[in-house]
Amino acid sequence: MATHEVTNQVPPLTGHDVADDPALLGWADDAELHELGRLAGSAEWQERGRLANTHPPVLHTHDRYGHRIDEVEFHPAWHDLMGVAVSHGLHAYVDGAHLERAARFYVWSQAEAGHGCPVSMTYAAVPALRVAPELAEVYEPLLTSREYDFGLKAPLGKRGLIAGMSMTEKQGGSDVRANTTVARPVTDGYVLTGHKWFTSAPMSDVFLTLAQAPGGLTCFLVPRVLPDGTRNRFFLQRLKDKLGNKSNASAEVEYDEAFAWRVGDEGRGVRTIIEMVNTTRLDCVLGSAAGMRAGLRQAAHHAAHRKAFGQYLVDQPAMRNVLADLAVESEAATTAAMWLARHRPRLGLAVTKYWVCKRGPVHAAEALECLGGNGYIEDSGMPRLFRESPLMSIWEGSGNVAALDVLRAMSREPESVQEFLGVVSGVDPRIDKALNELGGTLSDVDQSQARRVVERMALVLQGALLVKHGHPAVADAFISSRLGGDWGVAFGTLPRNTDFASIVERAVPKL
């Protein structure tokens, strides 16, 4: 008797179009999007994503003779992934085409999430750089070029550039006003001295950074290589050993009189770089939504092909509830992300950044559990998805920072509250009831209640957007559970009258 006959195992989820996503296609649906979707769903590019994470970057501080080189060595798969992203413009700031770019970023990051970090930062650097028109005129064409040109060379001699961000320091973290890096004026610019605690993608060509100039905290553009081809005094101390995001290097950096150009006026560094921060926050929402969709797709595919107790998992009522609940969460996140990409409201972005990114880890854990023990094995790809899931909530302002940012926006820009209410009011009686329960708290929120209020605002916004732009069954299930109170604590607790069949059918990938 053969003891190693393979039965009741799920076929690989390859050869599909990742862009064939019903929550996405109502917002964007073009040939280039589907080209990326087919690549992301192919066995070839899934394997490259695996390789980039299995062989993380390695720091080489010195060459064999003792000279500092500060090089980071990446697996070739990393460069392949970056090449596709750049050639399709995922890094490029194109006025008026934010939605199309967001859809492509959402699809391609499902092939491999780590390289989305430098892609996102390059996209976000341009609006901040425009504060210094003389710099933007020179560098913007290279930052938006669709040619990926890796390697340490003089920036103006390259065919395209990648940008990074270097803000946080060990004593302050998100409190960047506590930064101690010093900027001293010199001929044609400044020199910076200090230690940056967390610099992502340290092999980028240029970095937006903050330092204390004579006039206060100021934003600067720091090149890795100077215009004359010599290395800037930008030294990599070590790479971070992170929970996830393994393919992408993150480093501690020492500036030892590193040359830089000022971006914006002295003392207005936070106001200048906040344009970059807000844009990367949008990509955090997109990244979390993409992770949810990837997890849902794996869970639904597994359930559609795996039998237990005499029938496929997808046909069993308890599993159908779990899958439907995961699908409702995923579609709500995707719909909100696409709406934000189109309209870019300040308050809506802060609210959604807090909540959608918070939902990523619990969604990833439940999706993994749908595969049982198979999901706990590295080969399934689910552990990588799970490890990646907390990052978006931490990046560009962790939960409290994001929630308090909502309070600040409502206080400083009262008109943003009216804009928010205009989007969500009168859409559904259950949403109006939830708004009434919020009552006057939107104008005066105790900081201790910030998360509670922002969570409710996010749910109200997602519910309204699903009514306007989503599938009726998904919208009804979301509002009944998240706002109507007919829901448990764990996934898989949607009410009995949910249209499970319609929701789950949308979730199972079409091979």
XYZ file of C-alpha atoms in Angstrom:
511
model
C 0.000 0.000 0.000
C 1.357 3.418 -0.951
C 1.824 5.470 2.219
C 2.683 8.729 0.513
C -0.214 9.134 -1.850
C -1.303 12.775 -1.738
C -5.048 13.270 -1.376
C -7.320 16.088 -0.261
C -4.571 18.672 -0.599
C -5.297 22.060 -2.132
C -3.783 22.904 -5.546
C -1.386 25.869 -5.681
C -3.076 29.232 -6.031
C -1.256 30.310 -9.181
C -2.158 31.320 -12.702
C -4.873 33.796 -11.723
C -5.364 37.549 -12.081
C -4.972 39.283 -8.714
C -6.731 42.326 -10.182
C -9.882 40.232 -10.669
C -11.126 41.656 -7.389
C -14.782 42.760 -7.320
C -14.177 45.393 -4.645
C -11.432 46.924 -6.790
C -12.841 46.775 -10.304
C -15.566 49.312 -9.649
C -12.798 51.871 -9.166
C -10.153 50.899 -11.706
C -10.143 48.443 -14.572
C -7.539 48.842 -17.311
C -5.118 46.721 -19.288
C -2.032 47.694 -17.272
C -3.796 46.844 -14.011
C -4.658 43.368 -15.263
C -1.153 42.893 -16.633
C 0.158 43.472 -13.114
C -2.572 41.241 -11.714
C -1.546 38.318 -13.898
C 2.101 38.794 -12.959
C 1.256 38.941 -9.251
C -0.808 35.770 -9.561
C 1.821 33.816 -11.474
C 3.989 31.091 -9.983
C 7.113 32.855 -11.281
C 6.551 36.108 -9.408
C 5.227 34.454 -6.288
C 8.496 32.539 -6.192
C 10.495 35.745 -6.570
C 8.568 37.226 -3.674
C 9.471 34.175 -1.598
C 13.133 34.395 -2.541
C 13.368 38.089 -1.665
C 12.141 37.281 1.846
C 14.058 34.024 2.302
C 17.324 35.816 1.441
C 17.069 39.190 3.188
C 19.482 42.060 2.510
C 22.990 41.964 3.946
C 24.997 45.002 5.059
C 28.635 45.373 4.020
C 30.142 48.304 5.909
C 33.723 47.844 4.637
C 35.500 46.273 1.708
C 38.249 43.680 2.084
C 40.864 46.410 2.481
C 39.107 48.263 5.287
C 37.550 51.088 3.265
C 34.001 52.073 4.185
C 31.562 51.169 1.432
C 28.186 51.081 3.248
C 26.612 48.804 0.678
C 23.492 46.674 1.109
C 23.406 43.492 -0.933
C 19.963 42.319 -2.113
C 18.862 39.066 -3.674
C 18.288 39.486 -7.446
C 14.574 38.822 -6.889
C 14.339 42.131 -5.004
C 15.626 44.034 -8.010
C 13.236 42.130 -10.288
C 10.290 43.160 -8.118
C 11.456 46.756 -7.973
C 11.918 46.806 -11.733
C 8.304 45.801 -12.334
C 7.006 48.344 -9.812
C 9.009 51.217 -11.293
C 8.319 50.314 -14.918
C 4.584 50.421 -14.158
C 4.805 53.788 -12.411
C 3.869 52.661 -8.915
C 6.502 55.033 -7.551
C 5.598 57.990 -9.736
C 3.719 61.081 -8.614
C 1.416 61.836 -11.523
C -1.073 64.645 -10.841
C -4.653 63.513 -11.357
C -3.862 59.795 -11.664
C -3.710 58.879 -7.980
C -6.555 56.369 -8.184
C -5.034 54.407 -11.055
C -1.674 54.355 -9.319
C -3.295 53.263 -6.027
C -5.053 50.341 -7.726
C -1.790 49.142 -9.256
C 0.062 49.508 -5.959
C -2.682 47.494 -4.228
C -2.461 44.694 -6.794
C 1.312 44.465 -7.151
C 2.026 44.611 -3.406
C 0.178 41.295 -3.160
C 3.078 39.728 -5.062
C 5.526 40.900 -2.365
C 4.903 43.624 0.185
C 8.388 44.618 1.358
C 9.525 46.405 -1.771
C 6.421 48.582 -1.522
C 8.258 50.647 1.105
C 10.795 52.409 -1.189
C 8.159 52.525 -3.941
C 5.787 54.352 -1.605
C 8.424 56.736 -0.264
C 9.522 57.709 -3.767
C 5.912 58.445 -4.691
C 5.452 60.501 -1.531
C 8.713 62.457 -1.772
C 7.669 64.572 -4.753
C 4.908 66.673 -3.144
C 7.249 67.500 -0.250
C 10.114 68.285 -2.609
C 7.944 70.768 -4.513
C 8.278 73.100 -1.539
C 11.762 73.726 -2.995
C 11.028 74.391 -6.691
C 14.695 74.578 -7.654
C 15.267 71.055 -6.311
C 12.003 69.697 -7.690
C 12.857 70.949 -11.161
C 16.043 68.879 -11.151
C 15.004 65.768 -9.219
C 11.326 65.264 -9.958
C 11.890 63.966 -13.519
C 14.290 61.348 -12.135
C 12.016 60.405 -9.223
C 9.150 59.822 -11.657
C 11.215 58.055 -14.326
C 10.045 54.536 -15.138
C 13.603 53.197 -15.201
C 14.958 51.363 -12.176
C 18.672 52.192 -11.972
C 20.119 50.575 -8.841
C 23.592 51.388 -7.562
C 25.544 54.136 -5.857
C 26.204 56.769 -8.489
C 25.903 60.547 -8.707
C 22.120 61.095 -8.775
C 22.043 63.318 -11.836
C 23.956 60.665 -13.780
C 21.294 58.016 -13.230
C 18.287 57.141 -15.371
C 15.943 57.102 -12.373
C 16.041 57.655 -8.624
C 14.516 56.076 -5.520
C 13.805 58.201 -2.445
C 13.782 57.329 1.238
C 12.797 59.000 4.484
C 14.969 59.392 7.575
C 13.164 61.083 10.450
C 12.982 59.146 13.712
C 15.704 59.146 16.338
C 16.213 56.847 19.297
C 15.247 59.400 21.927
C 12.012 60.492 20.275
C 10.454 58.063 17.810
C 7.279 59.719 16.556
C 8.137 62.827 18.578
C 10.334 64.194 15.796
C 10.499 67.645 17.406
C 12.819 66.011 19.960
C 15.348 65.271 17.194
C 18.922 66.196 18.039
C 20.555 65.912 14.591
C 22.176 69.272 13.881
C 22.283 71.077 10.527
C 25.058 73.623 10.021
C 24.956 76.019 7.035
C 27.856 75.801 4.587
C 28.460 77.011 1.067
C 25.700 75.769 -1.253
C 23.860 73.892 1.493
C 24.175 72.405 4.971
C 26.065 69.611 6.702
C 24.171 67.290 9.059
C 25.525 65.496 12.115
C 23.467 63.018 14.126
C 22.056 59.505 14.416
C 18.848 58.305 12.763
C 17.260 55.329 14.502
C 15.092 53.998 11.677
C 15.812 54.674 8.021
C 13.959 52.412 5.628
C 15.445 51.485 2.262
C 18.918 52.873 3.091
C 20.202 52.128 -0.403
C 17.898 54.754 -1.877
C 19.499 57.590 -3.833
C 18.137 60.559 -1.877
C 16.437 60.980 1.505
C 14.133 63.514 3.034
C 15.259 64.016 6.605
C 14.785 66.331 9.563
C 17.485 68.184 11.488
C 17.800 71.152 13.823
C 18.982 74.156 11.806
C 19.699 77.553 13.394
C 16.074 78.515 12.715
C 14.564 75.320 14.132
C 13.578 71.857 12.904
C 13.990 71.810 9.131
C 13.546 69.411 6.231
C 16.539 68.489 4.068
C 17.306 66.425 0.973
C 20.333 64.185 1.570
C 21.994 62.417 -1.391
C 23.799 59.102 -0.870
C 26.334 60.146 -3.494
C 27.383 63.759 -4.018
C 27.121 65.473 -7.400
C 30.848 65.000 -7.989
C 30.513 61.210 -7.568
C 32.059 60.929 -4.100
C 30.214 59.228 -1.248
C 28.328 61.442 1.138
C 29.211 61.089 4.833
C 26.156 58.865 5.370
C 27.222 55.754 7.285
C 25.134 52.627 7.887
C 25.585 51.359 11.437
C 23.471 48.198 11.253
C 20.367 46.744 9.626
C 17.309 46.188 11.800
C 16.274 42.598 12.495
C 12.535 43.078 11.987
C 9.495 40.929 12.695
C 8.479 41.049 9.040
C 9.171 43.143 5.954
C 12.305 41.019 5.658
C 13.023 41.718 2.001
C 13.357 45.444 2.652
C 16.412 46.807 4.438
C 15.936 49.202 7.356
C 18.962 50.733 9.010
C 20.428 52.945 11.677
C 22.290 55.764 9.961
C 25.014 58.076 11.167
C 25.353 61.511 9.584
C 28.901 62.760 10.068
C 28.722 66.164 8.403
C 26.646 64.707 5.578
C 25.910 67.274 2.907
C 22.271 68.240 2.333
C 20.054 70.794 0.613
C 17.308 72.570 2.530
C 13.710 71.838 1.532
C 11.457 74.666 2.691
C 12.158 77.329 5.268
C 14.114 76.759 8.433
C 11.853 75.882 11.331
C 9.106 74.467 9.097
C 10.449 70.949 8.759
C 7.380 69.130 10.060
C 5.011 71.186 7.930
C 7.184 70.441 4.883
C 7.630 66.710 5.385
C 4.010 66.142 6.448
C 3.115 66.045 2.746
C 5.303 62.963 2.432
C 3.918 61.476 5.642
C 0.284 61.875 4.594
C 0.941 60.321 1.204
C 2.673 57.309 2.726
C -0.242 56.970 5.154
C -2.488 56.399 2.167
C -0.159 53.611 1.075
C -0.351 52.121 4.582
C -4.111 51.817 4.107
C -3.574 50.340 0.645
C -0.991 47.910 2.012
C -3.305 46.708 4.784
C -6.195 46.344 2.353
C -3.955 44.404 -0.025
C -2.827 42.107 2.781
C -6.436 41.421 3.746
C -7.330 40.588 0.172
C -4.322 38.262 -0.158
C -5.239 36.458 3.057
C -8.896 36.189 2.092
C -7.981 34.813 -1.318
C -5.825 32.093 0.205
C -8.466 31.198 2.791
C -11.301 31.040 0.256
C -9.201 29.031 -2.215
C -8.287 26.539 0.506
C -11.891 26.187 1.655
C -13.103 25.646 -1.916
C -10.728 22.692 -2.436
C -10.352 21.065 0.978
C -12.817 18.488 2.320
C -13.564 17.704 5.955
C -16.318 15.576 7.442
C -17.591 14.639 4.001
C -17.953 18.023 2.329
C -15.881 20.958 1.135
C -15.085 23.489 3.832
C -16.615 26.285 1.781
C -20.009 24.536 1.955
C -19.998 24.185 5.740
C -22.049 26.874 7.527
C -19.485 27.736 10.198
C -16.709 28.204 7.639
C -18.999 30.161 5.317
C -19.618 32.623 8.120
C -15.883 33.020 8.742
C -15.125 33.508 5.048
C -17.982 35.959 4.607
C -16.868 37.957 7.636
C -13.294 38.099 6.333
C -14.623 39.149 2.919
C -16.767 41.924 4.411
C -13.741 43.290 6.293
C -11.578 43.064 3.188
C -14.078 44.740 0.864
C -14.673 47.538 3.359
C -10.920 48.183 3.547
C -10.470 48.129 -0.232
C -13.443 50.403 -0.858
C -12.225 52.931 1.698
C -8.679 52.827 0.306
C -9.835 53.497 -3.247
C -12.150 56.287 -2.145
C -9.277 57.904 -0.244
C -7.029 57.643 -3.310
C -9.637 59.438 -5.399
C -10.651 62.179 -2.937
C -7.719 62.391 -0.468
C -9.639 63.981 2.451
C -7.378 64.873 5.398
C -9.765 63.694 8.118
C -10.930 60.584 6.268
C -7.336 59.532 5.687
C -6.386 59.861 9.358
C -9.506 57.989 10.487
C -9.005 55.150 8.014
C -5.250 54.879 8.614
C -5.989 54.177 12.268
C -8.712 51.579 11.809
C -7.910 49.640 8.628
C -4.275 49.187 9.637
C -5.388 48.025 13.094
C -7.601 45.365 11.484
C -4.792 43.877 9.414
C -3.234 41.559 12.042
C -6.506 40.070 13.326
C -7.652 39.510 9.752
C -4.357 37.822 8.836
C -4.546 35.567 11.885
C -8.082 34.403 11.060
C -7.263 33.861 7.384
C -4.231 31.785 8.402
C -6.394 29.707 10.724
C -8.724 28.828 7.830
C -5.848 26.744 6.460
C -5.359 25.008 9.812
C -1.900 23.583 10.387
C -1.083 24.044 6.694
C -1.397 27.797 7.214
C 1.137 27.723 10.044
C 3.784 26.283 7.730
C 6.134 28.727 6.030
C 5.586 27.197 2.583
C 1.965 28.361 2.595
C 3.000 32.017 2.558
C 0.579 32.790 5.368
C 3.241 33.271 8.082
C 4.917 35.922 5.917
C 1.569 37.641 5.456
C 0.949 37.508 9.205
C 4.394 38.928 10.072
C 3.889 41.768 7.620
C 0.437 42.695 8.921
C 1.386 44.816 12.007
C 3.734 47.061 10.049
C 1.158 49.330 8.450
C -0.304 50.293 11.815
C 3.152 51.140 13.180
C 4.495 52.939 10.122
C 3.890 56.711 9.818
C 2.273 56.976 13.221
C 1.183 54.061 15.394
C -2.356 53.754 16.759
C -2.292 56.551 19.315
C -0.502 58.938 16.962
C -3.092 58.313 14.242
C -6.044 58.637 16.618
C -4.731 61.856 18.142
C -4.081 63.196 14.655
C -7.815 62.830 13.992
C -8.564 64.910 17.088
C -6.083 67.565 15.966
C -7.626 67.716 12.498
C -11.138 68.127 13.900
C -9.985 70.860 16.271
C -7.920 72.841 13.769
C -10.120 72.288 10.728
C -13.775 72.242 11.869
C -14.844 72.269 8.246
C -13.324 68.776 7.894
C -15.947 67.463 10.320
C -18.735 68.917 8.202
C -17.129 67.389 5.115
C -17.024 64.010 6.866
C -20.667 64.264 7.939
C -21.628 65.196 4.398
C -20.180 61.916 3.133
C -21.805 59.628 5.708
C -25.128 61.260 6.639
C -28.424 60.145 5.153
C -27.006 57.009 3.577
C -28.600 54.401 5.839
C -30.760 54.749 8.986
C -28.388 52.510 10.942
C -25.489 54.778 10.056
C -27.474 57.845 11.088
C -28.214 56.156 14.416
C -24.493 55.541 14.951
C -23.780 59.190 14.140
C -26.380 60.319 16.656
C -24.709 58.154 19.285
C -21.431 59.935 18.565
C -23.348 63.156 19.144
C -21.358 66.213 20.054
C -18.204 64.278 20.870
C -16.777 65.075 17.445
C -16.224 68.664 18.536
C -14.710 67.881 21.944
C -13.092 64.470 22.416
C -11.278 63.482 25.597
C -7.908 62.044 24.547
C -8.557 58.943 26.628
C -11.515 58.231 24.319
C -9.689 58.995 21.083
C -9.470 55.400 19.868
C -13.117 54.714 20.697
C -14.359 57.737 18.745
C -12.027 57.255 15.776
C -12.966 53.580 15.517
C -16.631 54.518 15.339
C -15.945 57.193 12.736
C -14.030 54.682 10.615
C -16.849 52.130 10.766
C -19.417 54.772 9.858
C -17.290 55.883 6.901
C -16.695 52.335 5.659
C -20.389 51.504 5.978
C -21.438 54.581 4.026
C -18.902 53.923 1.289
C -20.043 50.304 0.949
C -23.651 51.453 0.529
C -22.574 53.913 -2.166
C -19.960 51.837 -3.970
C -20.071 48.227 -2.755
C -22.183 45.116 -3.178
C -25.560 45.308 -1.344
C -25.020 42.030 0.510
C -21.582 43.158 1.714
C -22.874 46.583 2.759
C -25.803 45.106 4.667
C -23.617 42.550 6.465
C -21.082 45.221 7.395
C -23.636 47.659 8.795
C -25.680 44.973 10.591
C -22.586 43.606 12.306
C -20.166 46.510 12.793
C -22.743 49.240 13.414
C -25.975 47.380 14.195
C -24.486 45.348 17.021
C -25.476 41.942 15.610
C -21.948 40.583 15.785
C -19.649 38.721 18.138
C -16.054 39.482 19.017
C -14.317 37.003 16.670
C -14.685 36.695 12.903
C -17.370 34.248 11.836
C -20.164 35.800 13.893
C -22.238 37.526 11.209
C -26.021 37.428 11.721
C -28.117 34.499 10.503
C -29.848 36.492 7.744
C -26.551 37.377 5.994
C -26.409 36.584 2.264
C -23.447 34.259 2.735
C -23.623 32.782 -0.767
C -23.251 36.120 -2.576
C -20.426 37.317 -0.348
C -18.390 34.109 -0.415
C -18.792 33.723 -4.176
C -17.070 37.090 -4.604
C -14.177 35.928 -2.433
C -13.254 32.621 -4.112
C -10.553 33.320 -6.738
C -11.357 32.492 -10.351
C -8.625 30.233 -11.759
